Coordinates of C-alpha atoms in Angstrom, one line a residue:
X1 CA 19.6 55.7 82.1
X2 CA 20.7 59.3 81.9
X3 CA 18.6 62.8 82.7
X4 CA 18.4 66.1 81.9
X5 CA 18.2 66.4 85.4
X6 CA 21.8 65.7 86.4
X7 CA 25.3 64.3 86.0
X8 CA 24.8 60.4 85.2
X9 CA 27.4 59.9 88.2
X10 CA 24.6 61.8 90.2
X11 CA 23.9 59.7 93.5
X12 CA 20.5 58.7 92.0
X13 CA 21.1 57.8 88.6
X14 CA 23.8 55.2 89.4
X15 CA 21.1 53.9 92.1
X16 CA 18.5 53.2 89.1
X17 CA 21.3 51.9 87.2
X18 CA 22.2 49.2 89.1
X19 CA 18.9 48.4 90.2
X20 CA 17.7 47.9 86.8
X21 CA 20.8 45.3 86.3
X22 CA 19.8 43.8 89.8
X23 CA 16.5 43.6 88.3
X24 CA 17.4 41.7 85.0
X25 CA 19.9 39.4 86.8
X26 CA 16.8 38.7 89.2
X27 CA 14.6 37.4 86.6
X28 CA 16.9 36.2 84.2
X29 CA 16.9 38.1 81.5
X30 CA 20.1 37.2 79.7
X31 CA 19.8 40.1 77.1
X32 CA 18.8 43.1 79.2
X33 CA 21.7 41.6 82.0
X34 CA 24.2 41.7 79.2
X35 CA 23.1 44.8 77.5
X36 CA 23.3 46.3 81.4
X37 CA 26.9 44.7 82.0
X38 CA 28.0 46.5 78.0
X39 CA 26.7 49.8 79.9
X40 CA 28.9 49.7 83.4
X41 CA 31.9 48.7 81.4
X42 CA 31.4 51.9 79.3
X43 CA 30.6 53.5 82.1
X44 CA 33.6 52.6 83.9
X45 CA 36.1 52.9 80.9
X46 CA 34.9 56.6 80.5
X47 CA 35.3 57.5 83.8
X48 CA 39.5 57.3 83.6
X49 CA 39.4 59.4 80.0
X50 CA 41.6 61.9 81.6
X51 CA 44.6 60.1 80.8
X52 CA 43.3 58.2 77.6
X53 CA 44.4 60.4 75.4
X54 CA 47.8 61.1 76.8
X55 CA 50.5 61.0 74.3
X56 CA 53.9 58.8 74.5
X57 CA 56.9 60.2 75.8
X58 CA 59.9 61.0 74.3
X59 CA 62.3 57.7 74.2
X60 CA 64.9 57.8 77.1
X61 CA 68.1 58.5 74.4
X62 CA 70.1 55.7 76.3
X63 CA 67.7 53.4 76.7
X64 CA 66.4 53.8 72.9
X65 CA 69.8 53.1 72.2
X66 CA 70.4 50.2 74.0
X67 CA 67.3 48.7 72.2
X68 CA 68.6 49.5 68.9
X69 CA 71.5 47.6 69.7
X70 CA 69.7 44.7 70.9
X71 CA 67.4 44.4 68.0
X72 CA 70.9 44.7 66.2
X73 CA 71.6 41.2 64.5
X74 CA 75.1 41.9 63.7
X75 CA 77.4 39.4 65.6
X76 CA 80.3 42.5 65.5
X77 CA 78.0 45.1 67.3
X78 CA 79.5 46.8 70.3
X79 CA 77.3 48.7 72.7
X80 CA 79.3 52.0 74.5
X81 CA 76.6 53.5 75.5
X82 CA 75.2 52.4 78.9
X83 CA 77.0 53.7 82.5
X84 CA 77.1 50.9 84.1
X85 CA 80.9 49.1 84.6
X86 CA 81.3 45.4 82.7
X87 CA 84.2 43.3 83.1
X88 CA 86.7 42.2 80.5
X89 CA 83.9 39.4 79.2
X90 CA 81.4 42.3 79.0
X91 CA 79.3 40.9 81.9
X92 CA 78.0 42.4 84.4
X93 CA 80.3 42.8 88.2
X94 CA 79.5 41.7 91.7
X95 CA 82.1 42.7 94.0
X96 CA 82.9 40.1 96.4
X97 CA 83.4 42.2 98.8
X98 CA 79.7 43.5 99.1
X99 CA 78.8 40.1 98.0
X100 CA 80.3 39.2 101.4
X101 CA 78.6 42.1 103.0
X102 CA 75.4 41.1 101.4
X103 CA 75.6 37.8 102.9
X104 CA 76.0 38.8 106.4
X105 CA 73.3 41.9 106.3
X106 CA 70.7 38.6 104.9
X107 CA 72.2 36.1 107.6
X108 CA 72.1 38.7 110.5
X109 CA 68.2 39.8 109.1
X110 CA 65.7 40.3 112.2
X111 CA 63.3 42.3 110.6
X112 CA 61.3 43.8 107.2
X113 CA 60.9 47.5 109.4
X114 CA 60.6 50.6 107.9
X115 CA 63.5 52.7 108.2
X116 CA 63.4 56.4 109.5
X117 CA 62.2 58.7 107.3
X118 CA 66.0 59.9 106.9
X119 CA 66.8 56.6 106.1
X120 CA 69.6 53.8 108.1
X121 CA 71.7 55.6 110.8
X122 CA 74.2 54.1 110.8
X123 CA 74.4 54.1 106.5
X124 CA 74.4 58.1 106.8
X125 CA 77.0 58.4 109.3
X126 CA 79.6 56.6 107.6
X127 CA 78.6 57.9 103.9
X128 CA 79.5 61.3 105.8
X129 CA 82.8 59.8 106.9
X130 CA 83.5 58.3 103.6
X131 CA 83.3 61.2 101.3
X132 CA 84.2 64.9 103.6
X133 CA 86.9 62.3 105.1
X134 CA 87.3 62.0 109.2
X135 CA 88.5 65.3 110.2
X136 CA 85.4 66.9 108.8
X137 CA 82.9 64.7 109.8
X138 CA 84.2 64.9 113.3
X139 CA 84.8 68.5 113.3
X140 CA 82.1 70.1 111.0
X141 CA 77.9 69.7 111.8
X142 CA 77.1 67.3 108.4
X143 CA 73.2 67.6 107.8
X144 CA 72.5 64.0 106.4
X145 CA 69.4 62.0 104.9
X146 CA 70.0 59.0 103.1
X147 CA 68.8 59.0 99.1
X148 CA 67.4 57.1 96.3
X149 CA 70.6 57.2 94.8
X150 CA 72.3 60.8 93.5
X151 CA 69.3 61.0 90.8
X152 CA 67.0 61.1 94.6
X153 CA 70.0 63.1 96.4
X154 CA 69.5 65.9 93.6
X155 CA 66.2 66.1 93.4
X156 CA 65.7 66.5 97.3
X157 CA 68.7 69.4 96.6
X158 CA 66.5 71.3 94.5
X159 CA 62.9 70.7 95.9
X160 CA 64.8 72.1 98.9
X161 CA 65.8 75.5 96.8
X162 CA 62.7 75.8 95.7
X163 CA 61.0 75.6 98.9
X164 CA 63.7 77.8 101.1
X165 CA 61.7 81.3 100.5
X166 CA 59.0 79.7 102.5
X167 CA 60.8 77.9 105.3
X168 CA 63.7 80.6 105.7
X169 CA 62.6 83.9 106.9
X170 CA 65.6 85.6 105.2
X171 CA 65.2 84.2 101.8
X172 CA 61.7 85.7 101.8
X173 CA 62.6 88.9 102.1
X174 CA 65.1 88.5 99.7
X175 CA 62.7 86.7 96.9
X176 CA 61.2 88.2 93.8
X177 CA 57.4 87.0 93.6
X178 CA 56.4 84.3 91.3
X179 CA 60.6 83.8 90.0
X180 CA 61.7 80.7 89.9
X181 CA 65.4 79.9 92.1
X182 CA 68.1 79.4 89.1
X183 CA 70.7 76.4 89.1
X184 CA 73.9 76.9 86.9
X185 CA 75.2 73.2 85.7
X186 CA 77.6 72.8 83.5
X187 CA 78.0 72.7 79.5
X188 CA 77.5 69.5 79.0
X189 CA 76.4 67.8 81.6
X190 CA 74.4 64.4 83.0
X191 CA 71.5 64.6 81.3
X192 CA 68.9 63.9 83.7
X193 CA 70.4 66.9 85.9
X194 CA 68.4 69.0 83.5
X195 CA 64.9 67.5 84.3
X196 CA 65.6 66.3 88.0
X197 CA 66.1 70.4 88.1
X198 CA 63.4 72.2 86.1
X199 CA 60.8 69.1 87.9
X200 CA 61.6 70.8 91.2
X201 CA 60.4 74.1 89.6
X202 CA 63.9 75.1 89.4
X203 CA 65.2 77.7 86.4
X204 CA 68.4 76.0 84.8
X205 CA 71.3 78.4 83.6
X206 CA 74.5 76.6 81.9
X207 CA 77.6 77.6 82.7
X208 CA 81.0 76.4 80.3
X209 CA 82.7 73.6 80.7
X210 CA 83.9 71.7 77.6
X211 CA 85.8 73.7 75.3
X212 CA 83.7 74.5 72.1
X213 CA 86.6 74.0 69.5
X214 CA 88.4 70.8 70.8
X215 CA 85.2 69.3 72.4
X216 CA 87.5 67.3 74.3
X217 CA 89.3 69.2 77.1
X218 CA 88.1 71.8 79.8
X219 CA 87.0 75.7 79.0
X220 CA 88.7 76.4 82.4
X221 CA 89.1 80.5 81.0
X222 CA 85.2 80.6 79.7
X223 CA 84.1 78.5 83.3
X224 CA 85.4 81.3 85.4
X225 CA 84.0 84.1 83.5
X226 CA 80.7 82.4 83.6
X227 CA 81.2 81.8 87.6
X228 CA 81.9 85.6 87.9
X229 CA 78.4 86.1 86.5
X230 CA 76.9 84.1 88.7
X231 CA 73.4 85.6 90.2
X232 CA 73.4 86.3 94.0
X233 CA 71.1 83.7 95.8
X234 CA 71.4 80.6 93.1
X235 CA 72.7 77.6 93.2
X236 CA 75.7 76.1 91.1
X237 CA 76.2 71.9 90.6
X238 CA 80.0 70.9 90.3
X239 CA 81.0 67.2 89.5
X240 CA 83.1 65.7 92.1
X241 CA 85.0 63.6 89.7
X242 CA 85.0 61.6 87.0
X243 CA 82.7 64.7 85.0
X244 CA 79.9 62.8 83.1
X245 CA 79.7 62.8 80.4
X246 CA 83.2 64.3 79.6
X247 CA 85.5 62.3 81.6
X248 CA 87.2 66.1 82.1
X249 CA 88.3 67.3 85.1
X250 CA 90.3 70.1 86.6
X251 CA 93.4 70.1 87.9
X252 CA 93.8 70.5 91.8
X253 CA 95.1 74.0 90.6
X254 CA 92.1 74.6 88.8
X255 CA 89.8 73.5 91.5
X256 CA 91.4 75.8 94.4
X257 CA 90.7 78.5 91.5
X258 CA 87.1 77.8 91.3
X259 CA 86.9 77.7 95.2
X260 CA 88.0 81.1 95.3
X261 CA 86.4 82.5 92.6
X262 CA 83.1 80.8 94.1
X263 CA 84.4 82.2 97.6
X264 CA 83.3 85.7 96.5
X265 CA 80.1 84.7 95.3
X266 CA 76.7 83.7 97.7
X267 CA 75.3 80.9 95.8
X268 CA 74.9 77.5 97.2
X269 CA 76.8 74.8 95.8
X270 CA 76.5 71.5 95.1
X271 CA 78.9 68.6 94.3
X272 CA 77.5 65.2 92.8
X273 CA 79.6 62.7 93.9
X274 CA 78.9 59.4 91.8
X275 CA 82.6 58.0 90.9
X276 CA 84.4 57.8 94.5
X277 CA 86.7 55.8 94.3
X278 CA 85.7 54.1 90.4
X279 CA 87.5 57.4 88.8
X280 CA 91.1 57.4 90.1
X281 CA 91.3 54.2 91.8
X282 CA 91.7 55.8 95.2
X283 CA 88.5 57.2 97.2
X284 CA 90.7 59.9 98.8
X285 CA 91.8 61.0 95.9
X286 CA 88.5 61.4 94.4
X287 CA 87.3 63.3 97.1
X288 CA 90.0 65.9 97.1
X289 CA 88.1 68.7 95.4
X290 CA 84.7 68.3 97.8
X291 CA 87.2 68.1 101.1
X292 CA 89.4 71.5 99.2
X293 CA 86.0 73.8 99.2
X294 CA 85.1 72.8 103.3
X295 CA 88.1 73.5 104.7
X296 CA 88.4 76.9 102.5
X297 CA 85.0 77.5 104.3
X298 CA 82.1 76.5 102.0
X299 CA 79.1 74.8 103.4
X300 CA 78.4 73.0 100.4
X301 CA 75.4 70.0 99.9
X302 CA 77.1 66.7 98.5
X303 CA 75.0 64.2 96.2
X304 CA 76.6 60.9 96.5
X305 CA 75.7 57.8 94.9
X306 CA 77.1 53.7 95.5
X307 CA 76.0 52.6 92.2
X308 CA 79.1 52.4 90.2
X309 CA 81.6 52.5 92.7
X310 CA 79.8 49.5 94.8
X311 CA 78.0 48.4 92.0
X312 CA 74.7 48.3 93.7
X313 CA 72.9 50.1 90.3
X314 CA 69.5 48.7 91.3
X315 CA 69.6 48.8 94.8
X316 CA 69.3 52.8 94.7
X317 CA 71.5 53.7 97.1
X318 CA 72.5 57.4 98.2
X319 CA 72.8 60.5 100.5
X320 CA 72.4 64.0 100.7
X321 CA 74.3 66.3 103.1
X322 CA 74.7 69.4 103.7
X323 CA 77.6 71.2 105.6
X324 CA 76.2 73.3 108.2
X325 CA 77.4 75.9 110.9
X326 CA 76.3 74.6 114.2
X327 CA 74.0 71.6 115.5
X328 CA 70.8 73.7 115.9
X329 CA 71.2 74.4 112.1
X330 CA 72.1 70.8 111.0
X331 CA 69.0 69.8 113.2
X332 CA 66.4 72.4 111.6
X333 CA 67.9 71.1 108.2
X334 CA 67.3 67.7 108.8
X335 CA 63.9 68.4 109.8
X336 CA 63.0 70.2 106.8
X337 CA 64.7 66.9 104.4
X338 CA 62.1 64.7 106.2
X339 CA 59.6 67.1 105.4
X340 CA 60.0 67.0 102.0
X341 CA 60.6 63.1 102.5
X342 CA 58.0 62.2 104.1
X343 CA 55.1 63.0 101.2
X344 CA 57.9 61.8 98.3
X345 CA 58.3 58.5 99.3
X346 CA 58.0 58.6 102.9
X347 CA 61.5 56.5 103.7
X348 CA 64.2 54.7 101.6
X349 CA 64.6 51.2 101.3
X350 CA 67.1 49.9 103.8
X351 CA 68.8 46.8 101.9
X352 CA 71.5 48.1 99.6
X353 CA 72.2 51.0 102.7
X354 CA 72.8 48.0 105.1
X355 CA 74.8 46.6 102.7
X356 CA 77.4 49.8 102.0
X357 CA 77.7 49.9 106.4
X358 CA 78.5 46.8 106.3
X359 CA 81.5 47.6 104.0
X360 CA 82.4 50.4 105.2
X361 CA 82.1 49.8 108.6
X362 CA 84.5 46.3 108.7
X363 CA 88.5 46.9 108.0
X364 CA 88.7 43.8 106.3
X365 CA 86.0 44.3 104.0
X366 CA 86.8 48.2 103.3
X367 CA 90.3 47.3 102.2
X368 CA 88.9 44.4 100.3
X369 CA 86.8 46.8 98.3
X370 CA 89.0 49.1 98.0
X371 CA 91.2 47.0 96.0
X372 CA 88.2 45.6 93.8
X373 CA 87.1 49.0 93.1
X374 CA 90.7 50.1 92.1
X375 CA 91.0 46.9 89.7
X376 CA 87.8 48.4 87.8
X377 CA 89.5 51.7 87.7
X378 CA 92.6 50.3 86.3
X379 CA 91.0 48.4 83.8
X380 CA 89.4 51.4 82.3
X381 CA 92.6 53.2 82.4
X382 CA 94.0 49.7 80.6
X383 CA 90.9 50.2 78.2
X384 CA 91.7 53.9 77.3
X385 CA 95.5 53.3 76.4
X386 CA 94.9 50.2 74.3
X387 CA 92.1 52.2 72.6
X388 CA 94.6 55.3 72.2
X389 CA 97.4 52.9 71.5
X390 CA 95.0 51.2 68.8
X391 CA 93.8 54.5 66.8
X392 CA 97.7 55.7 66.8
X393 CA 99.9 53.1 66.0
X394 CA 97.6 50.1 63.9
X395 CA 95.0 52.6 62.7
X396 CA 97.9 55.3 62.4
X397 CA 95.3 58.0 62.6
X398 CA 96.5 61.7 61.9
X399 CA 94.2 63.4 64.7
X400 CA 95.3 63.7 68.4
X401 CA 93.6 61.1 70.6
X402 CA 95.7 62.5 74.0
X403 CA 92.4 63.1 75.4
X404 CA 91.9 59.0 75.7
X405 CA 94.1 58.9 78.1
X406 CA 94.1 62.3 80.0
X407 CA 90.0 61.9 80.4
X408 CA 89.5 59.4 83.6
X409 CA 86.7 57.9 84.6
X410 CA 84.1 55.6 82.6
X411 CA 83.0 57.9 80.2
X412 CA 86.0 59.8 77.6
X413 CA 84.4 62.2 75.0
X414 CA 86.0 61.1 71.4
X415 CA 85.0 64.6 70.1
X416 CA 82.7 62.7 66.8
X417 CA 80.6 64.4 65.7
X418 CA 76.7 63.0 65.2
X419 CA 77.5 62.5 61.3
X420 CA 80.7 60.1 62.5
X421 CA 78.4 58.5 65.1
X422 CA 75.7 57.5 62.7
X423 CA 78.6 56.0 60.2
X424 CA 80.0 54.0 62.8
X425 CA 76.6 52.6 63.8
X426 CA 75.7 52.6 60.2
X427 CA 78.9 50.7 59.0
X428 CA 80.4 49.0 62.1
X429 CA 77.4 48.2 64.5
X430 CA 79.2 50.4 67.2
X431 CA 76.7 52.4 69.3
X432 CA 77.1 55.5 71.1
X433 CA 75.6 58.1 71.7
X434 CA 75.4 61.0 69.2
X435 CA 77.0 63.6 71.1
X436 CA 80.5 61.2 70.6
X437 CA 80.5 59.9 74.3
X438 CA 81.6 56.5 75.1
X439 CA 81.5 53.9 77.8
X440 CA 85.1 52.4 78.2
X441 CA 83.4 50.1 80.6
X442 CA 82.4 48.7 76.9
X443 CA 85.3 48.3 75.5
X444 CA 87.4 45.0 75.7
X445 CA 90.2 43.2 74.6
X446 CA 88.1 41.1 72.0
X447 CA 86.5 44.5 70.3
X448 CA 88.7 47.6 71.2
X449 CA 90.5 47.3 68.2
X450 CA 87.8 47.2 66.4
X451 CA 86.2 49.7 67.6
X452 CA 89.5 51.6 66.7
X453 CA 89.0 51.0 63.2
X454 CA 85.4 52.2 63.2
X455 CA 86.5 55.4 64.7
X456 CA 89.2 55.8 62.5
X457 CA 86.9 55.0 59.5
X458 CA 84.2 57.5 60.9
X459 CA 86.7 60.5 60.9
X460 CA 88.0 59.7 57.7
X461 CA 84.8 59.3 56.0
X462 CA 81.9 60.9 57.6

């Protein structure tokens, strides 16, 4: 029963409430017990209408995408959207070499323990090792937690940035009241960089990267004008490799360029590191650029991901570092990651990092893995001439598909436009996604010339 006198949820109306259905269940009265149960479940629904009215979200583009092509009954669709590597039957890959590792993390198991809130030792030592290389990790301090994946390494990034007024001094004094730290991130880039960003509280600034005319090769003259503008105190992200979702990269020329240029400038910087190894074929190579800014003298933060490369995509597996100048700095940095750790998610899961030490940690297997993770490289690269080779001599297309093959990594930007994308999803049940990126991980002996002839069909007619 409610009063005038107070809040239904008062203390002594939900006392007469429920005596009243004591009551009735007490002497049986069926309709008054039932009319009393109608009332607590309204009671109880109403109390959670503070997200019963909350609208949907916006569909995930990629995963929308996916869908579409699953509800798809067209035996010739082809699906290039996803990021995640398939092998040349379009199935999914274990690599036996952390198949193997897997085996004797489960077979040596003593234990379900949390990990430390900065995740597996002995996982965030060698993911040091692996990426800045021996020399550095040996030489330099490395501040290192482990991550849930790079999508976790990046966010921890820029909750740290936004947070670094109040837990360095110098940055206080520095800050403008109530303005937002800015991030510069390239145009295009990774999506979700965008909302792992601005969900920190973080102000994201583009700078240019793809060339507006070609859409298929790098702006390198417009990128270091924009880097020359860069605002004292922000941050900047910079793709290791493999750029997704471009497949462009600099040259080694290009990159001692941008070291220089970014030399001059006091922003922090941050590499995300998601393709070691799966872009060129060779780890070392891949981590040529990160390795080029430390010894030039940057303290950069490195994002760095095992999903494609070790093909642990559900295991969310990652780091975060962070170059530093001494130990007492590396320590107070660490502290502050588990700070921000500890109320997040309070410590990573421990399987799929168990699982990458195990690799990397055992010559036998490391040089196993190596060679698996080269033989997915190479078939991409296999993928990307036939699909080149396809579109110039069967399809004998007019336009210039160099970029096919110059792009590396699992992603190449065909430079279609939306209109071309819908026609080829329209006409050929070949998905991508509307900004013209592809997944060569998609392609396959069986389709790739046919998706040459929806391409071809798509510039011709759309």
């Amino acid at each position: 029963p409610r009063s005038n006198k107070g809040s239904f949820w008062s203390g002594e109306g939900v006392t007469r409430f429920l005596q009243a259905s004591d009551l009735a269940l007490a002497e049986g009265r069926s309709g008054l017990c039932n009319k009393m149960r109608s009332s607590r479940f309204v009671a109880r629904r109403l109390s959670y209408a503070a997200w019963s009215k909350v609208e949907a979200a916006p569909a995930d583009p990629i995963l929308g995408l996916t869908q579409s092509f699953k509800d798809d009954p067209a035996p010739t669709k082809v699906l290039l959207g996803v990021g995640a590597y398939r092998d040349g039957a379009s199935k999914p890959y274990v690599l036996p070499s952390v198949k193997r590792a897997e085996e004797r993390v489960i077979a040596s198991l003593t234990d379900h323990e949390y990990a430390p809130i900065s995740g597996v030792p002995d996982f965030i030592a060698k993911s040091i090792a692996f990426a800045y290389g021996p020399e550095i990790a040996s030489q330099k301090p490395v501040a290192g937690v482990q991550a849930l994946s790079g999508t976790g390494a990046c966010r921890l990034f820029f909750e740290l940035m936004a947070r670094l007024p109040q837990i360095a001094p110098p940055m206080a004094a520095a800050a403008t009241p109530g303005k937002k730290p800015i991030a510069y991130v390239p145009e295009p880039t990774w999506g979700n960089h965008l909302k792992i960003a601005a969900d920190a509280g973080v102000e994201v600034r583009r700078y240019r990267y793809l060339d507006a005319t070609t859409k298929t090769s790098l702006d390198f003259e417009g990128m270091m004008a924009d880097l020359a503008t860069l605002e004292e105190g922000s941050s900047i992200l910079l793709h290791a490799c493999a750029h997704n979702p471009t497949g462009v990269d600099p040259s080694r020329d290009q990159w001692k360029a941008i070291a220089r240029a970014l030399g001059e400038k006091k922003v922090q910087i941050l590499i995300d590191c998601a393709y070691q190894g799966f872009a060129s074929g060779d780890p070392e190579e891949d981590a040529w650029a990160l390795r080029h800014f430390v010894w030039e003298g940057h303290n950069v933060a490195l994002a760095q991901s095992y999903a494609k490369n070790f093909g642990l995509y559900g295991e969310r597996v990652g780091a975060l570092s962070f170059v530093c100048n001494s130990t007492e700095e590396k320590a107070n940095l660490e502290s502050q990651l588990k700070a921000l750790i500890r109320p997040m998610y309070s410590n990573p899961p421990v399987h799929g990092a168990r699982v990458v030490s195990e690799v990397l940690g055992d010559p036998e297997l490391a040089a196993q893995w190596r060679q698996e993770c080269k033989s997915m490289a190479d078939r991409i690269k296999d993928m990307r001439q036939a699909l080149r080779s396809s579109l110039e001599d069967d399809q004998k297309s007019p336009k210039d598909w160099s970029h096919i093959t110059s792009q590396i990594g699992m992603f190449a930007f065909t430079g279609l436009t939306k209109d071309q994308v819908l026609y080829m999803r329209k006409e050929f049940n070949v998905y991508c996604t509307a900004d013209g990126r592809i997944s060569v991980a998609g392609l396959t002996n069986d389709n790739v010339a046919y998706v040459a002839q929806a391409i071809h069909a798509a510039t011709q007619h759309a």
